[in-house]
Short mmCIF file of C-alpha atoms in Angstrom, two decimals:
data_model
loop_
_atom_site.label_atom_id
_atom_site.label_comp_id
_atom_site.label_asym_id
_atom_site.label_seq_id
_atom_site.Cartn_x
_atom_site.Cartn_y
_atom_site.Cartn_z
CA UNK A 1 -104.22 10.58 -92.67
CA UNK A 2 -104.63 7.93 -89.30
CA UNK A 3 -107.51 6.68 -87.17
CA UNK A 4 -107.68 8.16 -83.47
CA UNK A 5 -110.15 8.42 -80.65
CA UNK A 6 -110.90 11.77 -80.03
CA UNK A 7 -111.84 12.60 -76.85
CA UNK A 8 -115.23 14.85 -77.51
CA UNK A 9 -116.08 13.20 -79.93
CA UNK A 10 -115.94 10.46 -77.73
CA UNK A 11 -115.66 7.21 -81.18
CA UNK A 12 -112.50 6.80 -83.37
CA UNK A 13 -112.41 9.66 -86.22
CA UNK A 14 -110.14 10.55 -88.78
CA UNK A 15 -106.89 12.24 -87.58
CA UNK A 16 -105.20 14.87 -89.97
CA UNK A 17 -101.03 15.26 -88.84
CA UNK A 18 -100.53 19.28 -89.57
CA UNK A 19 -96.06 18.79 -89.98
CA UNK A 20 -96.02 22.91 -89.91
CA UNK A 21 -97.18 22.83 -86.39
CA UNK A 22 -97.07 19.47 -85.45
CA UNK A 23 -100.26 19.13 -84.46
CA UNK A 24 -102.48 15.67 -84.38
CA UNK A 25 -105.63 17.68 -84.97
CA UNK A 26 -109.22 15.49 -85.29
CA UNK A 27 -110.95 15.91 -88.80
CA UNK A 28 -114.89 16.01 -87.43
CA UNK A 29 -114.57 18.99 -84.15
CA UNK A 30 -110.63 19.92 -84.87
CA UNK A 31 -109.75 19.38 -81.41
CA UNK A 32 -105.65 19.39 -81.06
CA UNK A 33 -104.86 16.05 -79.66
CA UNK A 34 -101.44 16.35 -79.69
CA UNK A 35 -99.07 19.46 -80.23
CA UNK A 36 -95.53 19.72 -80.51
CA UNK A 37 -95.38 16.24 -81.96
CA UNK A 38 -91.23 15.93 -82.50
CA UNK A 39 -90.21 15.72 -85.83
CA UNK A 40 -87.74 12.07 -86.07
CA UNK A 41 -86.99 12.59 -89.47
CA UNK A 42 -83.23 13.71 -90.44
CA UNK A 43 -82.73 17.37 -90.10
CA UNK A 44 -79.89 17.24 -93.30
CA UNK A 45 -80.05 16.23 -96.38
CA UNK A 46 -76.93 13.93 -97.72
CA UNK A 47 -76.07 14.01 -101.46
CA UNK A 48 -74.30 10.85 -103.04
CA UNK A 49 -71.13 13.35 -104.00
CA UNK A 50 -70.43 14.86 -101.33
CA UNK A 51 -68.86 12.95 -97.91
CA UNK A 52 -66.20 14.68 -96.58
CA UNK A 53 -65.12 14.03 -93.19
CA UNK A 54 -67.66 14.82 -91.88
CA UNK A 55 -71.12 12.42 -92.37
CA UNK A 56 -73.82 13.58 -90.48
CA UNK A 57 -75.36 10.61 -90.44
CA UNK A 58 -72.82 8.62 -88.21
CA UNK A 59 -72.59 10.03 -84.67
CA UNK A 60 -68.67 8.26 -82.71
CA UNK A 61 -67.20 5.07 -83.75
CA UNK A 62 -68.40 1.66 -84.14
CA UNK A 63 -70.01 0.26 -81.51
CA UNK A 64 -67.45 -2.51 -79.43
CA UNK A 65 -69.73 -5.66 -78.40
CA UNK A 66 -67.36 -6.62 -75.61
CA UNK A 67 -67.25 -3.78 -73.68
CA UNK A 68 -70.12 -3.61 -71.06
CA UNK A 69 -71.84 -0.09 -72.63
CA UNK A 70 -71.02 -0.87 -76.43
CA UNK A 71 -68.23 1.94 -75.32
CA UNK A 72 -70.80 4.92 -75.37
CA UNK A 73 -69.60 7.01 -72.57
CA UNK A 74 -67.88 10.30 -73.02
CA UNK A 75 -64.14 11.21 -72.74
CA UNK A 76 -63.42 14.40 -72.00
CA UNK A 77 -59.71 15.64 -73.07
CA UNK A 78 -57.31 17.84 -71.79
CA UNK A 79 -57.27 21.36 -73.96
CA UNK A 80 -53.93 21.74 -75.78
CA UNK A 81 -52.21 25.12 -75.30
CA UNK A 82 -53.11 26.92 -72.32
CA UNK A 83 -55.20 24.69 -69.59
CA UNK A 84 -55.11 28.12 -67.22
CA UNK A 85 -59.22 27.60 -67.37
CA UNK A 86 -60.02 25.23 -64.25
CA UNK A 87 -63.24 24.14 -65.36
CA UNK A 88 -61.70 22.12 -67.96
CA UNK A 89 -58.92 20.74 -66.01
CA UNK A 90 -61.52 19.59 -62.72
CA UNK A 91 -64.21 18.50 -65.06
CA UNK A 92 -60.78 16.27 -66.79
CA UNK A 93 -59.88 14.98 -63.61
CA UNK A 94 -63.84 14.59 -62.29
CA UNK A 95 -64.34 11.93 -64.82
CA UNK A 96 -61.19 10.02 -64.33
CA UNK A 97 -62.09 9.43 -60.86
CA UNK A 98 -65.51 7.77 -61.55
CA UNK A 99 -65.01 3.79 -61.73
CA UNK A 100 -64.98 2.05 -64.92
CA UNK A 101 -66.09 -1.18 -64.75
CA UNK A 102 -63.53 -1.78 -68.43
CA UNK A 103 -61.57 1.11 -67.68
CA UNK A 104 -59.07 -2.68 -68.20
CA UNK A 105 -60.49 -4.21 -70.53
CA UNK A 106 -60.12 -0.50 -72.47
CA UNK A 107 -55.82 0.04 -71.57
CA UNK A 108 -55.94 -4.08 -72.51
CA UNK A 109 -57.61 -3.48 -75.73
CA UNK A 110 -55.48 -1.06 -76.64
CA UNK A 111 -51.95 -2.99 -75.60
CA UNK A 112 -53.27 -5.38 -78.18
CA UNK A 113 -53.58 -3.18 -80.76
CA UNK A 114 -50.56 -1.42 -80.50
CA UNK A 115 -48.39 -4.88 -80.41
CA UNK A 116 -50.76 -5.95 -83.69
CA UNK A 117 -49.92 -2.39 -85.07
CA UNK A 118 -46.23 -3.09 -84.77
CA UNK A 119 -46.31 -7.26 -86.58
CA UNK A 120 -48.88 -5.85 -89.07
CA UNK A 121 -51.39 -7.26 -88.58
CA UNK A 122 -55.41 -7.15 -89.63
CA UNK A 123 -58.01 -6.34 -87.26
CA UNK A 124 -59.88 -9.26 -87.79
CA UNK A 125 -56.81 -11.03 -85.25
CA UNK A 126 -56.75 -8.18 -83.66
CA UNK A 127 -60.38 -8.63 -83.01
CA UNK A 128 -60.01 -12.66 -81.94
CA UNK A 129 -57.15 -11.27 -80.19
CA UNK A 130 -60.22 -9.02 -77.84
CA UNK A 131 -62.40 -11.26 -77.77
CA UNK A 132 -59.62 -14.33 -76.19
CA UNK A 133 -59.16 -11.64 -73.88
CA UNK A 134 -62.55 -11.01 -72.57
CA UNK A 135 -63.23 -14.59 -72.10
CA UNK A 136 -59.75 -15.63 -69.92
CA UNK A 137 -59.79 -11.47 -68.46
CA UNK A 138 -60.18 -11.13 -64.43
CA UNK A 139 -59.76 -15.10 -63.13
CA UNK A 140 -57.70 -15.62 -60.62
CA UNK A 141 -54.65 -17.76 -61.68
CA UNK A 142 -54.26 -14.71 -64.21
CA UNK A 143 -53.84 -11.82 -61.82
CA UNK A 144 -50.36 -13.29 -60.62
CA UNK A 145 -48.89 -13.22 -63.89
CA UNK A 146 -47.11 -10.63 -66.14
CA UNK A 147 -50.01 -8.89 -68.04
CA UNK A 148 -48.06 -8.54 -70.92
CA UNK A 149 -47.41 -12.01 -71.57
CA UNK A 150 -50.67 -12.99 -70.99
CA UNK A 151 -51.90 -9.83 -73.64
CA UNK A 152 -49.21 -11.06 -76.10
CA UNK A 153 -50.67 -14.64 -75.78
CA UNK A 154 -54.18 -14.09 -76.83
CA UNK A 155 -52.53 -12.54 -79.72
CA UNK A 156 -50.73 -15.28 -80.23
CA UNK A 157 -53.37 -17.77 -80.32
CA UNK A 158 -55.95 -15.49 -82.73
CA UNK A 159 -52.75 -15.17 -85.27
CA UNK A 160 -53.16 -19.42 -84.92
CA UNK A 161 -57.09 -19.51 -85.07
CA UNK A 162 -56.91 -17.68 -88.07
CA UNK A 163 -54.10 -20.26 -89.64
CA UNK A 164 -51.88 -17.06 -89.65
CA UNK A 165 -49.42 -18.26 -87.46
CA UNK A 166 -46.63 -15.88 -86.20
CA UNK A 167 -43.88 -17.44 -84.21
CA UNK A 168 -43.16 -16.57 -80.59
CA UNK A 169 -39.84 -14.88 -80.70
CA UNK A 170 -41.78 -12.62 -83.09
CA UNK A 171 -44.66 -11.97 -81.12
CA UNK A 172 -42.00 -11.29 -78.00
CA UNK A 173 -39.98 -8.81 -80.09
CA UNK A 174 -43.50 -6.32 -80.08
CA UNK A 175 -44.39 -7.65 -76.79
CA UNK A 176 -42.39 -5.30 -73.67
CA UNK A 177 -41.06 -7.57 -70.87
CA UNK A 178 -42.58 -10.57 -71.61
CA UNK A 179 -40.44 -13.82 -72.60
CA UNK A 180 -40.43 -16.76 -74.39
CA UNK A 181 -41.14 -19.04 -71.54
CA UNK A 182 -44.06 -16.50 -69.94
CA UNK A 183 -45.71 -16.07 -73.42
CA UNK A 184 -45.43 -19.96 -73.67
CA UNK A 185 -46.79 -20.94 -70.37
CA UNK A 186 -49.61 -18.01 -70.28
CA UNK A 187 -50.71 -19.61 -74.15
CA UNK A 188 -51.15 -23.01 -72.20
CA UNK A 189 -53.14 -22.16 -69.57
CA UNK A 190 -55.04 -19.76 -72.07
CA UNK A 191 -56.19 -22.32 -74.38
CA UNK A 192 -57.24 -24.59 -71.00
CA UNK A 193 -59.26 -22.20 -70.07
CA UNK A 194 -61.12 -21.45 -73.52
CA UNK A 195 -61.74 -25.55 -73.61
CA UNK A 196 -63.14 -25.51 -70.17
CA UNK A 197 -65.18 -22.52 -71.54
CA UNK A 198 -65.87 -23.03 -74.80
CA UNK A 199 -65.99 -26.90 -74.66
CA UNK A 200 -63.66 -28.44 -77.31
CA UNK A 201 -63.77 -25.80 -79.54
CA UNK A 202 -60.00 -24.79 -79.34
CA UNK A 203 -58.70 -26.70 -82.19
CA UNK A 204 -55.18 -25.24 -83.44
CA UNK A 205 -52.89 -26.69 -85.64
CA UNK A 206 -49.47 -27.89 -85.15
CA UNK A 207 -47.67 -25.34 -87.27
CA UNK A 208 -45.48 -25.97 -90.23
CA UNK A 209 -42.51 -24.31 -92.00
CA UNK A 210 -45.10 -23.47 -94.93
CA UNK A 211 -46.90 -21.26 -92.96
CA UNK A 212 -43.48 -18.73 -91.71
CA UNK A 213 -41.92 -18.88 -95.21
CA UNK A 214 -43.66 -16.52 -97.11
CA UNK A 215 -43.11 -13.63 -94.48
CA UNK A 216 -39.55 -15.06 -93.94
CA UNK A 217 -38.34 -15.37 -97.88
CA UNK A 218 -40.50 -11.49 -98.08
CA UNK A 219 -38.64 -9.97 -94.57
CA UNK A 220 -35.61 -10.91 -97.37
CA UNK A 221 -36.69 -10.08 -100.56
CA UNK A 222 -36.23 -13.05 -102.10
CA UNK A 223 -36.84 -13.51 -106.19
CA UNK A 224 -40.07 -14.97 -107.28
CA UNK A 225 -38.47 -17.86 -108.80
CA UNK A 226 -36.47 -18.55 -105.06
CA UNK A 227 -39.55 -18.05 -103.47
CA UNK A 228 -40.81 -21.01 -104.76
CA UNK A 229 -38.56 -23.15 -104.83
CA UNK A 230 -38.22 -23.04 -101.48
CA UNK A 231 -42.01 -23.64 -100.51
CA UNK A 232 -41.07 -26.39 -102.90
CA UNK A 233 -38.57 -27.78 -101.35
CA UNK A 234 -40.31 -27.22 -97.46
CA UNK A 235 -43.56 -29.29 -98.92
CA UNK A 236 -40.66 -32.24 -99.37
CA UNK A 237 -39.06 -32.14 -95.79
CA UNK A 238 -42.33 -32.93 -94.55
CA UNK A 239 -41.95 -36.13 -95.52
CA UNK A 240 -37.99 -36.60 -94.07
CA UNK A 241 -37.65 -37.36 -90.71
CA UNK A 242 -35.91 -34.48 -89.42
CA UNK A 243 -36.40 -34.14 -85.74
CA UNK A 244 -35.74 -29.89 -85.44
CA UNK A 245 -38.33 -27.03 -85.29
CA UNK A 246 -40.06 -25.71 -88.23
CA UNK A 247 -38.42 -22.65 -87.74
CA UNK A 248 -35.33 -24.17 -88.62
CA UNK A 249 -36.52 -26.49 -91.37
CA UNK A 250 -37.20 -23.08 -92.59
CA UNK A 251 -34.50 -21.38 -92.76
CA UNK A 252 -32.24 -23.93 -93.53
CA UNK A 253 -34.35 -24.79 -96.19
CA UNK A 254 -33.88 -20.36 -97.15
CA UNK A 255 -30.04 -21.06 -96.94
CA UNK A 256 -30.01 -23.62 -99.38
CA UNK A 257 -32.16 -22.05 -101.87
CA UNK A 258 -29.87 -18.78 -101.59
CA UNK A 259 -26.63 -20.29 -101.89
CA UNK A 260 -28.19 -22.05 -105.26
CA UNK A 261 -28.79 -18.69 -106.48
CA UNK A 262 -27.10 -15.85 -107.42
CA UNK A 263 -28.29 -13.92 -104.65
CA UNK A 264 -26.48 -15.08 -101.96
CA UNK A 265 -28.17 -14.52 -98.30
CA UNK A 266 -25.47 -14.33 -95.61
CA UNK A 267 -26.17 -16.01 -92.36
CA UNK A 268 -26.49 -13.22 -89.98
CA UNK A 269 -29.00 -12.13 -92.57
CA UNK A 270 -31.26 -15.31 -92.52
CA UNK A 271 -31.15 -15.24 -88.34
CA UNK A 272 -32.77 -11.64 -88.11
CA UNK A 273 -35.30 -12.42 -90.27
CA UNK A 274 -36.17 -15.77 -88.93
CA UNK A 275 -35.62 -14.76 -85.24
CA UNK A 276 -33.40 -18.58 -85.48
CA UNK A 277 -29.89 -19.07 -84.50
CA UNK A 278 -26.86 -19.00 -86.42
CA UNK A 279 -25.37 -21.81 -84.73
CA UNK A 280 -28.75 -23.72 -85.28
CA UNK A 281 -29.77 -22.86 -89.32
CA UNK A 282 -25.54 -24.19 -89.11
CA UNK A 283 -26.79 -27.29 -87.01
CA UNK A 284 -30.08 -27.83 -89.17
CA UNK A 285 -28.47 -26.97 -92.70
CA UNK A 286 -25.85 -30.07 -91.71
CA UNK A 287 -29.09 -31.98 -91.63
CA UNK A 288 -30.87 -31.01 -94.39
CA UNK A 289 -27.85 -31.55 -96.52
CA UNK A 290 -27.95 -35.35 -97.77
CA UNK A 291 -31.40 -35.14 -98.67
CA UNK A 292 -30.48 -31.20 -100.45
CA UNK A 293 -31.29 -33.85 -103.84
CA UNK A 294 -34.68 -34.72 -103.30
CA UNK A 295 -35.31 -31.28 -101.71
CA UNK A 296 -34.73 -28.60 -104.27
CA UNK A 297 -37.18 -28.57 -107.32
CA UNK A 298 -34.54 -29.27 -110.50
CA UNK A 299 -36.44 -26.34 -112.41
CA UNK A 300 -34.91 -24.37 -109.75
CA UNK A 301 -30.80 -25.98 -109.97
CA UNK A 302 -29.09 -29.13 -111.54
CA UNK A 303 -27.55 -31.45 -109.69
CA UNK A 304 -24.22 -29.92 -110.78
CA UNK A 305 -25.11 -26.88 -108.50
CA UNK A 306 -25.87 -29.35 -105.57
CA UNK A 307 -22.54 -30.69 -106.06
CA UNK A 308 -21.31 -26.79 -105.48
CA UNK A 309 -23.38 -26.57 -102.10
CA UNK A 310 -20.35 -26.34 -99.15
CA UNK A 311 -20.48 -29.22 -97.05
CA UNK A 312 -21.26 -28.15 -93.91
CA UNK B 1 -33.89 -54.89 -54.85
CA UNK B 2 -35.54 -58.25 -54.32
CA UNK B 3 -39.24 -56.87 -53.53
CA UNK B 4 -38.36 -55.34 -56.78
CA UNK B 5 -37.50 -57.95 -58.70
CA UNK B 6 -40.86 -59.99 -56.65
CA UNK B 7 -43.25 -57.37 -58.34
CA UNK B 8 -41.42 -57.00 -61.73
CA UNK B 9 -41.70 -60.87 -62.01
CA UNK B 10 -45.38 -61.44 -61.49
CA UNK B 11 -45.90 -58.51 -63.25
CA UNK B 12 -44.98 -60.59 -66.59
CA UNK B 13 -46.84 -63.30 -65.96
CA UNK B 14 -50.25 -61.06 -65.87
CA UNK B 15 -48.91 -59.76 -69.34
CA UNK B 16 -47.92 -63.06 -71.36
CA UNK B 17 -51.91 -64.65 -70.78
CA UNK B 18 -54.03 -61.30 -71.25
CA UNK B 19 -52.53 -58.22 -73.11
CA UNK B 20 -50.00 -60.72 -75.68
CA UNK B 21 -53.36 -61.62 -78.14
CA UNK B 22 -52.98 -57.61 -78.95
CA UNK B 23 -50.61 -57.62 -81.93
CA UNK B 24 -48.53 -54.30 -80.66
CA UNK B 25 -48.57 -54.62 -77.13
CA UNK B 26 -45.75 -54.80 -74.67
CA UNK B 27 -44.70 -58.47 -74.86
CA UNK B 28 -43.68 -60.24 -71.58
CA UNK B 29 -41.36 -58.11 -68.83
CA UNK B 30 -40.95 -55.19 -71.41
CA UNK B 31 -41.73 -52.51 -68.51
CA UNK B 32 -40.41 -49.04 -68.05
CA UNK B 33 -37.83 -47.93 -65.21
CA UNK B 34 -38.81 -45.77 -63.03
CA UNK B 35 -36.25 -42.37 -62.48
CA UNK B 36 -37.71 -41.01 -59.97
CA UNK B 37 -40.29 -41.21 -56.52
CA UNK B 38 -41.35 -37.56 -54.79
CA UNK B 39 -43.17 -38.04 -51.28
CA UNK B 40 -44.39 -36.13 -48.80
CA UNK B 41 -44.64 -36.99 -45.15
CA UNK B 42 -45.27 -34.99 -41.73
CA UNK B 43 -42.33 -35.01 -39.30
CA UNK B 44 -45.12 -33.71 -36.41
CA UNK B 45 -43.89 -30.90 -34.86
CA UNK B 46 -42.31 -27.07 -35.42
CA UNK B 47 -38.90 -27.20 -36.83
CA UNK B 48 -36.22 -24.57 -36.05
CA UNK B 49 -34.90 -23.89 -39.91
CA UNK B 50 -32.71 -21.68 -39.30
CA UNK B 51 -30.49 -24.36 -36.37
CA UNK B 52 -30.90 -27.35 -38.95
CA UNK B 53 -29.01 -25.55 -41.37
CA UNK B 54 -26.24 -24.75 -39.16
CA UNK B 55 -25.93 -28.10 -37.64
CA UNK B 56 -27.47 -30.83 -40.50
CA UNK B 57 -24.64 -31.86 -42.77
CA UNK B 58 -25.07 -30.90 -46.64
CA UNK B 59 -27.79 -28.72 -46.17
CA UNK B 60 -28.45 -25.25 -48.27
CA UNK B 61 -31.13 -22.47 -46.75
CA UNK B 62 -31.51 -19.69 -48.36
CA UNK B 63 -34.89 -17.92 -46.61
CA UNK B 64 -35.32 -15.12 -49.42
CA UNK B 65 -35.17 -18.01 -52.75
CA UNK B 66 -37.64 -20.59 -50.47
CA UNK B 67 -38.68 -21.08 -47.21
CA UNK B 68 -37.17 -24.33 -46.36
CA UNK B 69 -34.34 -26.44 -45.63
CA UNK B 70 -32.57 -28.72 -48.82
CA UNK B 71 -30.84 -31.74 -47.19
CA UNK B 72 -28.88 -34.28 -49.51
CA UNK B 73 -28.26 -37.80 -48.72
CA UNK B 74 -25.80 -39.88 -50.23
CA UNK B 75 -27.39 -44.13 -50.03
CA UNK B 76 -30.21 -43.17 -51.25
CA UNK B 77 -29.08 -40.32 -53.24
CA UNK B 78 -31.88 -37.55 -52.56
CA UNK B 79 -33.00 -34.65 -51.70
CA UNK B 80 -35.97 -33.73 -48.89
CA UNK B 81 -37.18 -29.91 -48.77
CA UNK B 82 -38.11 -29.63 -45.04
CA UNK B 83 -40.54 -26.84 -44.07
CA UNK B 84 -40.67 -25.05 -40.50
CA UNK B 85 -44.61 -26.45 -39.94
CA UNK B 86 -42.43 -30.10 -40.29
CA UNK B 87 -43.73 -30.58 -43.24
CA UNK B 88 -40.77 -32.64 -45.27
CA UNK B 89 -40.85 -33.17 -49.60
CA UNK B 90 -38.92 -36.14 -50.31
CA UNK B 91 -37.56 -36.48 -54.35
CA UNK B 92 -35.07 -38.75 -56.61
CA UNK B 93 -35.78 -42.10 -55.06
CA UNK B 94 -35.65 -44.31 -57.61
CA UNK B 95 -38.72 -46.62 -55.89
CA UNK B 96 -41.24 -46.20 -53.66
CA UNK B 97 -39.26 -48.37 -51.19
CA UNK B 98 -35.73 -45.75 -51.64
CA UNK B 99 -37.94 -43.12 -50.81
CA UNK B 100 -39.74 -44.61 -47.78
CA UNK B 101 -36.23 -46.11 -46.82
CA UNK B 102 -34.63 -41.77 -47.56
CA UNK B 103 -37.49 -39.72 -45.76
CA UNK B 104 -37.13 -42.38 -42.90
CA UNK B 105 -33.18 -41.03 -42.61
CA UNK B 106 -33.96 -37.15 -43.35
CA UNK B 107 -36.42 -37.88 -40.15
CA UNK B 108 -33.32 -39.53 -38.62
CA UNK B 109 -31.04 -36.54 -39.54
CA UNK B 110 -33.83 -34.35 -38.18
CA UNK B 111 -34.06 -35.86 -34.99
CA UNK B 112 -30.75 -36.07 -33.99
CA UNK B 113 -30.76 -32.49 -34.02
CA UNK B 114 -33.13 -32.40 -31.00
CA UNK B 115 -36.50 -32.53 -32.41
CA UNK B 116 -39.84 -34.17 -31.20
CA UNK B 117 -40.25 -36.55 -35.14
CA UNK B 118 -43.06 -38.25 -35.63
CA UNK B 119 -43.31 -40.16 -38.74
CA UNK B 120 -46.68 -39.11 -39.88
CA UNK B 121 -49.07 -39.53 -43.49
CA UNK B 122 -46.30 -41.33 -45.49
CA UNK B 123 -47.50 -40.47 -49.25
CA UNK B 124 -45.88 -41.47 -52.97
CA UNK B 125 -46.94 -37.98 -54.74
CA UNK B 126 -45.47 -38.22 -57.95
CA UNK B 127 -43.32 -41.11 -60.11
CA UNK B 128 -41.79 -40.77 -62.98
CA UNK B 129 -40.84 -43.42 -65.61
CA UNK B 130 -39.37 -43.60 -68.44
CA UNK B 131 -38.57 -46.43 -71.83
CA UNK B 132 -36.29 -45.99 -74.67
CA UNK B 133 -38.74 -47.41 -78.13
CA UNK B 134 -34.95 -46.97 -80.48
CA UNK B 135 -37.43 -46.51 -83.75
CA UNK B 136 -38.87 -42.91 -84.35
CA UNK B 137 -41.47 -41.83 -83.72
CA UNK B 138 -43.60 -38.87 -86.10
CA UNK B 139 -45.05 -36.48 -83.90
CA UNK B 140 -46.62 -34.70 -85.96
CA UNK B 141 -49.29 -37.50 -87.37
CA UNK B 142 -49.56 -38.76 -83.57
CA UNK B 143 -50.71 -34.94 -82.85
CA UNK B 144 -53.37 -34.51 -85.57
CA UNK B 145 -54.86 -37.60 -84.77
CA UNK B 146 -54.55 -37.61 -81.20
CA UNK B 147 -55.41 -34.49 -81.27
CA UNK B 148 -57.78 -34.52 -78.16
CA UNK B 149 -54.96 -35.49 -75.33
CA UNK B 150 -51.84 -34.40 -77.72
CA UNK B 151 -50.23 -30.88 -77.28
CA UNK B 152 -47.30 -30.29 -79.53
CA UNK B 153 -45.33 -27.14 -79.89
CA UNK B 154 -42.31 -28.10 -81.72
CA UNK B 155 -41.57 -23.76 -80.67
CA UNK B 156 -41.65 -24.10 -76.76
CA UNK B 157 -41.13 -27.89 -76.27
CA UNK B 158 -39.81 -30.51 -78.65
CA UNK B 159 -41.77 -33.36 -76.89
CA UNK B 160 -45.38 -33.97 -77.12
CA UNK B 161 -47.07 -34.19 -73.90
CA UNK B 162 -50.13 -36.54 -74.48
CA UNK B 163 -52.65 -37.04 -71.03
CA UNK B 164 -54.53 -39.88 -71.03
CA UNK B 165 -57.79 -39.92 -70.57
CA UNK B 166 -58.96 -42.00 -67.88
CA UNK B 167 -56.72 -41.40 -65.92
CA UNK B 168 -54.26 -37.78 -64.78
CA UNK B 169 -50.63 -39.46 -66.04
CA UNK B 170 -49.26 -37.33 -68.16
CA UNK B 171 -46.89 -39.30 -71.25
CA UNK B 172 -43.61 -36.92 -73.05
CA UNK B 173 -43.31 -38.44 -76.26
CA UNK B 174 -40.29 -37.58 -78.28
CA UNK B 175 -38.90 -37.71 -81.81
CA UNK B 176 -36.24 -40.09 -81.36
CA UNK B 177 -37.88 -42.42 -79.45
CA UNK B 178 -37.45 -41.91 -75.39
CA UNK B 179 -40.45 -41.33 -73.51
CA UNK B 180 -41.44 -40.21 -69.79
CA UNK B 181 -44.26 -41.50 -67.63
CA UNK B 182 -44.97 -38.70 -64.89
CA UNK B 183 -47.83 -38.08 -62.48
CA UNK B 184 -48.90 -41.68 -61.15
CA UNK B 185 -49.12 -42.03 -57.33
CA UNK B 186 -48.93 -46.26 -57.73
CA UNK B 187 -46.78 -48.11 -59.64
CA UNK B 188 -49.96 -50.23 -61.89
CA UNK B 189 -50.64 -46.34 -62.67
CA UNK B 190 -47.55 -46.61 -64.95
CA UNK B 191 -47.75 -49.81 -66.33
CA UNK B 192 -51.22 -49.28 -67.55
CA UNK B 193 -50.57 -45.96 -69.12
CA UNK B 194 -46.88 -47.53 -70.54
CA UNK B 195 -49.55 -50.53 -71.80
CA UNK B 196 -52.24 -48.08 -73.22
CA UNK B 197 -49.49 -45.48 -74.99
CA UNK B 198 -47.54 -48.79 -75.80
CA UNK B 199 -49.77 -49.95 -79.36
CA UNK B 200 -50.34 -45.99 -80.34
CA UNK B 201 -46.61 -45.26 -80.06
CA UNK B 202 -46.15 -48.54 -82.40
CA UNK B 203 -48.56 -47.56 -85.00
CA UNK B 204 -46.75 -44.09 -85.97
CA UNK B 205 -43.32 -45.93 -86.32
CA UNK B 206 -41.54 -42.97 -88.50
CA UNK B 207 -38.89 -45.80 -89.65
CA UNK B 208 -39.88 -48.17 -92.69
#
């Protein structure tokens, strides 16, 4: 029931909508104003308990705002099995020949997704890395650099921004073909670009040993007590003047704590889990050893145990 | 050199009058030592690098790596990169006058080989100076409070890189207390940067 203008009566009349035929009919003179109207309500009924794999309400994957058209394009995949049918394979070739402005972007996103899967990162970090890459992509000085280094640097920055930093060595391990130096240089460049574009919102704090400690400990399978002791020790070590990279300090603290417990980890294992060289752990241990009594919490090990600690 | 000491003493007079009012300012005569001066000059004619590499003493030429001849001289101890366009870069000198003298010596070597060299547009491009504060510096606190100017990535480089906001001078600060000032084209830019950074670093001392 609506009021609409009827051409025959030449005045607004009451109009009835007939659902069975899809007609809009004037109630006064019976003139059909619109026929075959398209019903836009849902074609099927959805029940709360049945979902299965096909939810007919949703069509396609989540829209990606970073891509040009929201990722709406259709991709024709190669048929598995016999592809003797000419039509199928030609269609695939024709589709791929078209210039897709987003192709390089999609390829880059795929690489970032692979790297973050390998590191076991959450989707927020991956999405942030995608955003960062989109902001800096296609700038001229970037073209000369190693593409893998740029993507690895985007991931590194994304991890830092989410307060879940990963060491450059860890990022190196999943980025194929990018050296630590290249990733470092790419990271400096991207940070400068982002500061220019977004104006001073890039404030990543310095890394601390404590950020990585939890992860290194779980790689080594340390007991909960040992992990807590290591975290306390690292907190105290920040007040001391030890001129070593925070990662090396974390590795040396883990070494001290595990030497004090029953479950002694070899230097080799710690080196593998943290990415710090064995010689560096030994040297950091030399620096930390004089302060061992201050670092190790008293509830974890008594002073005599500390004396048992082998001197470097 | 006489010229250097004259300059040095005139700075002593200036600093004691103007900056000694600040409690953390450098005292009289405290000045960073210049370690390296890089300069460029245009010799004004195209050069045959292969001929130079063959006939000049102490010359290195590896065209696959770099399209320039590297010539080293003993006094002043410097290295010059000479390009086929006639442009030359002279590095390793310890002062501006020495850099000019060294560039002239390198040009003389090229001249002796028979090229019609001139000495156009001599310009000092970069002066690097170093200083040792002898007290340890807490880089993390410095990076946190001066985050707008500092870049400190202990994983990548052990020194904190401090870029002054007024100029394009860069100061590398190390936790041992040693610093390196680079990017200046004139000596007083270095001294000004040093005077600016001195009180900042004094306030971030790590020893008691």
